[in-house]
């Protein structure tokens, strides 16, 4: 399970925009805290530390590979007294702060900035055995937190849910027009043998598409794999619940920066930020339009092409 030796380099997206967007209101000498709720490969956390020597970071990730790799990076950089890394889901950030950090967050007991760089890291896609990618064969798992005993894998979902439940998940979280036929074919195929791998599932989805649409720009499996990943990790539900919690942990002039990678996520961030701004006059959305990567960044890192950054400030 621990793939730390092979932890694939994740290229941080909208790096300067996040670092500068959050540190803009930083008084250069004073110790300030940032919460990086999605540590991943640690690129953004290191960027904050390198940009300003008086920054300290509370960092979270729900993936054990990211934590083991992160602990190694922190030790290599000698940042043990600057970056404090926890294995947890960001939905628990308030409890983590209350339990471990209130005495450190002096004097306001709040954060100058909070970053949520959503979704999975390159490591997840590149590590075939994690089951996130139909490009690499592997066990159909897709759990970011593999040590959570209550978590359910994509294999469990594919092999035990009813045809209607599968079709609804594929439609709701993947906006897939062929959700019903894909679900029907999954249920037919699993009567012969349990569906175990990403390539088996990819093959079923591929043949569920009409033949003239199989070779389009987007691979037929893209939406179904997205749907399963979002469902297995409850990504949209957790995001929706956490945005207000995170906002309330900000100090005045503190900023919550959220990077999303697809329209379902961005819609939640946009609506939730608007709702917070409307209900609570102490908050203001400072990105009327989302910040998107420049063309040079997209050329350098194709994965960044769909990124959108929105920032909320506590006035
Ligand atoms: C896009 S990567 C972050 C990359 C990071 N900013 C960097 O520069 O390397 C997202 C990370 O967030 C983690 N993650 C996603 N949802 C999470 C959640 N609800 N709680 C904690 N970690 C989460 C994933 O495991 C993954 O490592």
Coordinates of C-alpha atoms and ligand atoms in Angstrom, one line a residue:
X1 CA 0.0 0.0 0.0
X2 CA 2.9 2.4 0.7
X3 CA 4.2 3.6 -2.6
X4 CA 6.5 6.2 -1.2
X5 CA 9.5 4.9 -3.1
X6 CA 7.6 5.5 -6.3
X7 CA 5.8 8.7 -5.2
X8 CA 5.4 10.4 -8.6
X9 CA 6.2 14.1 -8.7
X10 CA 3.1 16.2 -8.7
X11 CA 3.4 19.6 -10.5
X12 CA 1.6 22.2 -8.4
X13 CA -1.1 24.0 -10.4
X14 CA -1.6 27.8 -10.3
X15 CA 1.4 28.0 -8.0
X16 CA 2.3 31.7 -8.1
X17 CA -1.4 32.7 -8.1
X18 CA -2.0 30.7 -4.9
X19 CA 1.1 31.7 -3.0
X20 CA 0.8 35.4 -3.9
X21 CA -3.0 35.4 -3.6
X22 CA -2.8 34.2 0.0
X23 CA 0.4 36.1 1.1
X24 CA -0.7 39.5 -0.4
X25 CA -1.9 40.7 3.0
X26 CA 1.1 39.3 4.9
X27 CA 3.0 41.5 7.2
X28 CA 6.5 40.3 6.4
X29 CA 8.0 39.8 9.9
X30 CA 5.1 38.4 11.9
X31 CA 4.6 34.6 12.4
X32 CA 1.5 33.6 10.5
X33 CA -0.2 30.2 9.9
X34 CA -1.5 28.7 6.7
X35 CA -3.6 25.6 6.5
X36 CA -2.9 23.5 3.4
X37 CA -5.8 21.1 3.4
X38 CA -4.6 19.1 0.5
X39 CA -0.8 18.6 1.0
X40 CA -0.3 16.1 -1.9
X41 CA 3.3 16.4 -3.1
X42 CA 3.8 19.4 -0.9
X43 CA 4.6 21.8 -3.7
X44 CA 2.3 24.6 -2.4
X45 CA 3.3 24.2 1.3
X46 CA 7.0 24.4 0.4
X47 CA 6.3 27.4 -1.8
X48 CA 4.7 29.3 1.1
X49 CA 7.6 28.4 3.4
X50 CA 10.2 29.5 0.8
X51 CA 8.4 32.7 0.0
X52 CA 8.3 33.9 3.6
X53 CA 10.4 32.6 6.5
X54 CA 7.8 33.4 9.2
X55 CA 5.1 31.2 7.7
X56 CA 4.0 28.0 9.5
X57 CA 1.8 25.4 8.0
X58 CA -0.8 23.0 9.3
X59 CA -1.1 20.4 6.4
X60 CA -3.6 17.6 5.9
X61 CA -3.9 14.8 3.4
X62 CA -6.1 11.7 3.6
X63 CA -3.7 9.6 1.5
X64 CA -1.1 7.7 3.4
X65 CA 1.3 7.7 0.4
X66 CA 1.2 11.6 0.4
X67 CA 1.8 11.6 4.2
X68 CA 4.8 9.2 4.1
X69 CA 6.3 11.1 1.1
X70 CA 5.5 14.4 2.8
X71 CA 7.3 13.5 6.1
X72 CA 10.4 12.6 4.1
X73 CA 10.3 16.0 2.2
X74 CA 9.8 17.9 5.4
X75 CA 12.7 16.1 7.1
X76 CA 14.9 16.7 4.0
X77 CA 14.1 20.4 4.0
X78 CA 14.5 20.5 7.8
X79 CA 11.0 22.0 8.1
X80 CA 9.9 19.9 11.1
X81 CA 9.2 23.1 13.1
X82 CA 7.4 24.8 10.2
X83 CA 5.1 22.2 8.5
X84 CA 2.9 20.0 10.7
X85 CA 1.4 17.2 8.6
X86 CA -1.7 15.1 9.6
X87 CA -3.3 12.1 8.0
X88 CA -6.9 13.1 8.0
X89 CA -9.8 14.2 5.9
X90 CA -10.2 18.0 5.6
X91 CA -13.8 17.7 6.7
X92 CA -12.2 17.3 10.2
X93 CA -10.1 20.5 10.1
X94 CA -12.0 22.3 12.8
X95 CA -11.6 19.5 15.3
X96 CA -7.8 19.1 14.4
X97 CA -7.3 22.9 15.0
X98 CA -9.2 22.9 18.3
X99 CA -7.4 19.8 19.6
X100 CA -3.8 20.6 18.6
X101 CA -3.3 24.1 17.4
X102 CA -5.2 26.8 19.3
X103 CA -2.2 27.5 21.6
X104 CA 0.1 27.9 18.6
X105 CA -2.2 30.2 16.5
X106 CA -1.3 33.3 18.4
X107 CA -2.9 35.8 19.1
X108 CA -6.0 35.6 16.9
X109 CA -6.2 31.8 16.9
X110 CA -7.0 31.9 13.2
X111 CA -5.3 31.4 9.8
X112 CA -3.9 34.0 7.3
X113 CA -4.7 31.6 4.5
X114 CA -6.3 28.2 3.7
X115 CA -5.6 26.3 0.5
X116 CA -7.7 23.5 -1.0
X117 CA -6.2 22.1 -4.2
X118 CA -8.9 19.6 -4.9
X119 CA -9.1 16.1 -6.2
X120 CA -6.3 13.6 -6.8
X121 CA -2.6 14.1 -7.4
X122 CA -0.5 12.8 -10.4
X123 CA 0.7 10.1 -8.1
X124 CA -2.8 8.7 -7.9
X125 CA -3.2 8.5 -11.7
X126 CA 0.3 7.2 -12.3
X127 CA 0.2 4.5 -9.7
X128 CA -1.8 1.8 -11.6
X129 CA -2.6 -0.3 -8.6
X130 CA -4.6 2.6 -7.0
X131 CA -7.2 2.1 -9.7
X132 CA -7.8 5.7 -10.6
X133 CA -6.8 5.6 -14.2
X134 CA -8.1 3.5 -17.1
X135 CA -4.8 4.2 -18.8
X136 CA -3.0 1.9 -16.4
X137 CA -4.2 -1.5 -15.4
X138 CA -4.8 -2.1 -11.8
X139 CA -7.1 -3.1 -9.0
X140 CA -10.4 -1.2 -9.1
X141 CA -9.9 0.6 -5.8
X142 CA -10.0 4.5 -6.2
X143 CA -10.0 5.2 -2.4
X144 CA -7.8 8.1 -1.5
X145 CA -7.8 6.9 2.1
X146 CA -7.1 3.2 1.9
X147 CA -6.6 2.8 5.6
X148 CA -10.2 3.9 6.5
X149 CA -12.0 0.7 7.4
X150 CA -15.4 2.2 6.6
X151 CA -14.4 3.2 3.1
X152 CA -15.9 1.4 0.1
X153 CA -13.8 0.7 -3.0
X154 CA -14.9 1.2 -6.6
X155 CA -14.8 -2.6 -7.0
X156 CA -17.4 -3.0 -4.2
X157 CA -19.6 -0.4 -5.9
X158 CA -19.3 -2.0 -9.4
X159 CA -19.9 -5.5 -8.1
X160 CA -22.7 -5.0 -5.5
X161 CA -24.8 -2.0 -6.4
X162 CA -28.0 -2.4 -8.4
X163 CA -28.2 -1.4 -12.0
X164 CA -30.3 1.7 -11.1
X165 CA -27.9 2.7 -8.4
X166 CA -25.0 2.4 -10.8
X167 CA -26.7 4.3 -13.5
X168 CA -27.6 7.1 -11.1
X169 CA -24.0 7.4 -9.8
X170 CA -22.6 7.5 -13.3
X171 CA -25.1 10.1 -14.4
X172 CA -25.0 12.3 -11.2
X173 CA -21.2 12.4 -10.7
X174 CA -20.1 11.9 -14.3
X175 CA -22.8 13.7 -16.3
X176 CA -22.5 10.6 -18.6
X177 CA -25.2 10.4 -21.3
X178 CA -24.8 6.7 -21.7
X179 CA -25.1 5.9 -18.0
X180 CA -28.0 3.5 -18.3
X181 CA -26.5 1.3 -21.0
X182 CA -23.1 1.3 -19.2
X183 CA -24.8 0.2 -15.9
X184 CA -26.8 -2.5 -17.8
X185 CA -23.6 -3.9 -19.3
X186 CA -21.7 -3.8 -16.0
X187 CA -24.5 -5.9 -14.4
X188 CA -24.6 -8.3 -17.3
X189 CA -20.8 -8.8 -17.3
X190 CA -20.5 -9.3 -13.5
X191 CA -22.9 -12.3 -13.8
X192 CA -20.0 -14.1 -15.6
X193 CA -17.3 -13.1 -13.1
X194 CA -16.5 -10.3 -10.6
X195 CA -15.1 -7.2 -12.3
X196 CA -11.7 -6.7 -10.7
X197 CA -9.6 -4.3 -12.7
X198 CA -9.6 -0.9 -14.3
X199 CA -9.0 -2.4 -17.8
X200 CA -12.0 -4.8 -17.5
X201 CA -14.2 -1.8 -16.6
X202 CA -12.8 0.3 -19.3
X203 CA -13.5 -2.4 -21.9
X204 CA -17.2 -2.7 -20.8
X205 CA -17.6 1.1 -21.0
X206 CA -15.9 1.3 -24.3
X207 CA -18.2 -1.2 -25.9
X208 CA -21.3 0.5 -24.3
X209 CA -20.6 3.5 -26.5
X210 CA -22.0 3.5 -30.0
X211 CA -19.0 2.6 -32.3
X212 CA -18.9 5.9 -34.1
X213 CA -18.4 7.8 -30.7
X214 CA -15.7 5.4 -29.4
X215 CA -12.8 7.3 -30.9
X216 CA -13.7 10.9 -29.9
X217 CA -11.4 13.4 -28.2
X218 CA -12.6 12.2 -24.7
X219 CA -12.2 8.5 -24.0
X220 CA -15.6 6.9 -23.3
X221 CA -14.4 5.8 -19.8
X222 CA -13.5 9.3 -18.6
X223 CA -16.8 10.3 -17.2
X224 CA -17.6 7.0 -15.5
X225 CA -14.2 6.9 -13.9
X226 CA -14.7 10.4 -12.6
X227 CA -18.1 9.5 -11.3
X228 CA -16.8 6.4 -9.4
X229 CA -13.9 8.4 -7.9
X230 CA -16.2 11.2 -6.7
X231 CA -18.7 8.8 -5.3
X232 CA -16.1 6.5 -3.5
X233 CA -14.4 9.4 -1.9
X234 CA -17.6 11.5 -1.3
X235 CA -15.6 14.4 -2.7
X236 CA -18.5 16.8 -3.6
X237 CA -20.3 16.2 -0.3
X238 CA -17.1 16.7 1.8
X239 CA -16.2 19.9 -0.2
X240 CA -19.7 21.4 0.3
X241 CA -19.5 20.8 4.0
X242 CA -16.0 22.1 4.5
X243 CA -16.0 25.5 2.7
X244 CA -17.9 27.4 5.4
X245 CA -16.0 25.6 8.2
X246 CA -12.7 26.7 6.5
X247 CA -13.9 30.3 6.0
X248 CA -14.7 30.6 9.7
X249 CA -11.1 29.6 10.6
X250 CA -9.7 32.7 8.8
X251 CA -8.5 35.8 10.5
X252 CA -9.5 39.3 9.2
X253 CA -7.8 39.8 5.8
X254 CA -7.3 36.0 5.7
X255 CA -8.1 34.2 2.4
X256 CA -9.5 30.9 1.5
X257 CA -8.2 29.8 -2.0
X258 CA -9.8 26.8 -3.7
X259 CA -8.6 25.2 -6.9
X260 CA -11.2 23.0 -8.7
X261 CA -10.7 20.7 -11.7
X262 CA -14.1 20.1 -13.1
X263 CA -17.5 21.8 -13.4
X264 CA -19.2 19.9 -10.6
X265 CA -16.6 21.0 -8.1
X266 CA -16.4 24.5 -9.4
X267 CA -20.2 24.9 -9.3
X268 CA -20.1 24.0 -5.6
X269 CA -17.3 26.4 -4.8
X270 CA -18.9 29.3 -6.8
X271 CA -22.4 28.8 -5.1
X272 CA -21.1 28.2 -1.6
X273 CA -18.8 31.3 -1.8
X274 CA -21.8 33.4 -3.0
X275 CA -24.0 32.1 -0.2
X276 CA -21.3 32.8 2.4
X277 CA -20.9 36.3 1.0
X278 CA -24.6 36.9 1.1
X279 CA -25.3 35.5 4.6
X280 CA -22.2 36.9 6.3
X281 CA -21.1 40.4 5.6
X282 CA -17.6 39.8 7.0
X283 CA -16.8 37.7 3.9
X284 CA -16.2 38.9 0.3
X285 CA -15.4 36.9 -2.9
X286 CA -12.4 38.6 -4.4
X287 CA -12.4 36.7 -7.6
X288 CA -15.5 37.7 -9.5
X289 CA -14.3 35.4 -12.3
X290 CA -12.1 32.4 -11.5
X291 CA -8.4 32.7 -12.1
X292 CA -7.3 30.2 -14.7
X293 CA -3.8 29.0 -15.8
X294 CA -1.9 31.0 -18.4
X295 CA -1.2 29.3 -21.7
X296 CA 2.5 28.7 -20.8
X297 CA 1.4 26.8 -17.7
X298 CA -1.0 24.6 -19.7
X299 CA 1.8 23.9 -22.2
X300 CA 4.1 22.9 -19.3
X301 CA 1.5 21.0 -17.4
X302 CA -1.5 19.7 -19.4
X303 CA -3.3 18.6 -16.2
X304 CA -3.7 22.3 -15.3
X305 CA -5.9 23.1 -18.3
X306 CA -9.2 22.7 -16.4
X307 CA -8.1 24.3 -13.1
X308 CA -10.1 27.3 -11.7
X309 CA -9.0 29.2 -8.6
X310 CA -11.6 31.1 -6.5
X311 CA -10.6 33.2 -3.5
X312 CA -12.8 34.3 -0.5
X313 CA -11.5 36.9 1.9
X314 CA -12.6 37.7 5.5
X315 CA -12.7 41.4 5.5
Ligands
LIG1 C1 -4.2 18.0 -6.3 S1 -3.4 17.2 -5.0 C2 -2.6 18.5 -4.1 C3 -1.3 18.9 -4.6 C4 -0.5 19.9 -3.8 N1 -1.2 21.2 -3.7 C5 0.9 20.1 -4.3 O1 1.3 21.2 -4.7 O2 1.6 19.1 -4.4 C6 -4.8 16.9 -3.9 C7 -4.4 16.1 -2.6 O3 -5.5 16.3 -1.7 C8 -5.8 15.1 -1.1 N2 -7.2 15.1 -0.7 C9 -8.3 15.2 -1.6 N3 -9.4 15.3 -0.9 C10 -9.1 15.3 0.4 C11 -9.8 15.4 1.6 N4 -11.1 15.5 1.7 N5 -9.1 15.5 2.8 C12 -7.8 15.4 2.8 N6 -7.0 15.3 1.7 C13 -7.6 15.3 0.5 C14 -5.4 14.0 -2.1 O4 -5.1 12.8 -1.4 C15 -4.2 14.6 -2.8 O5 -3.0 14.2 -2.3

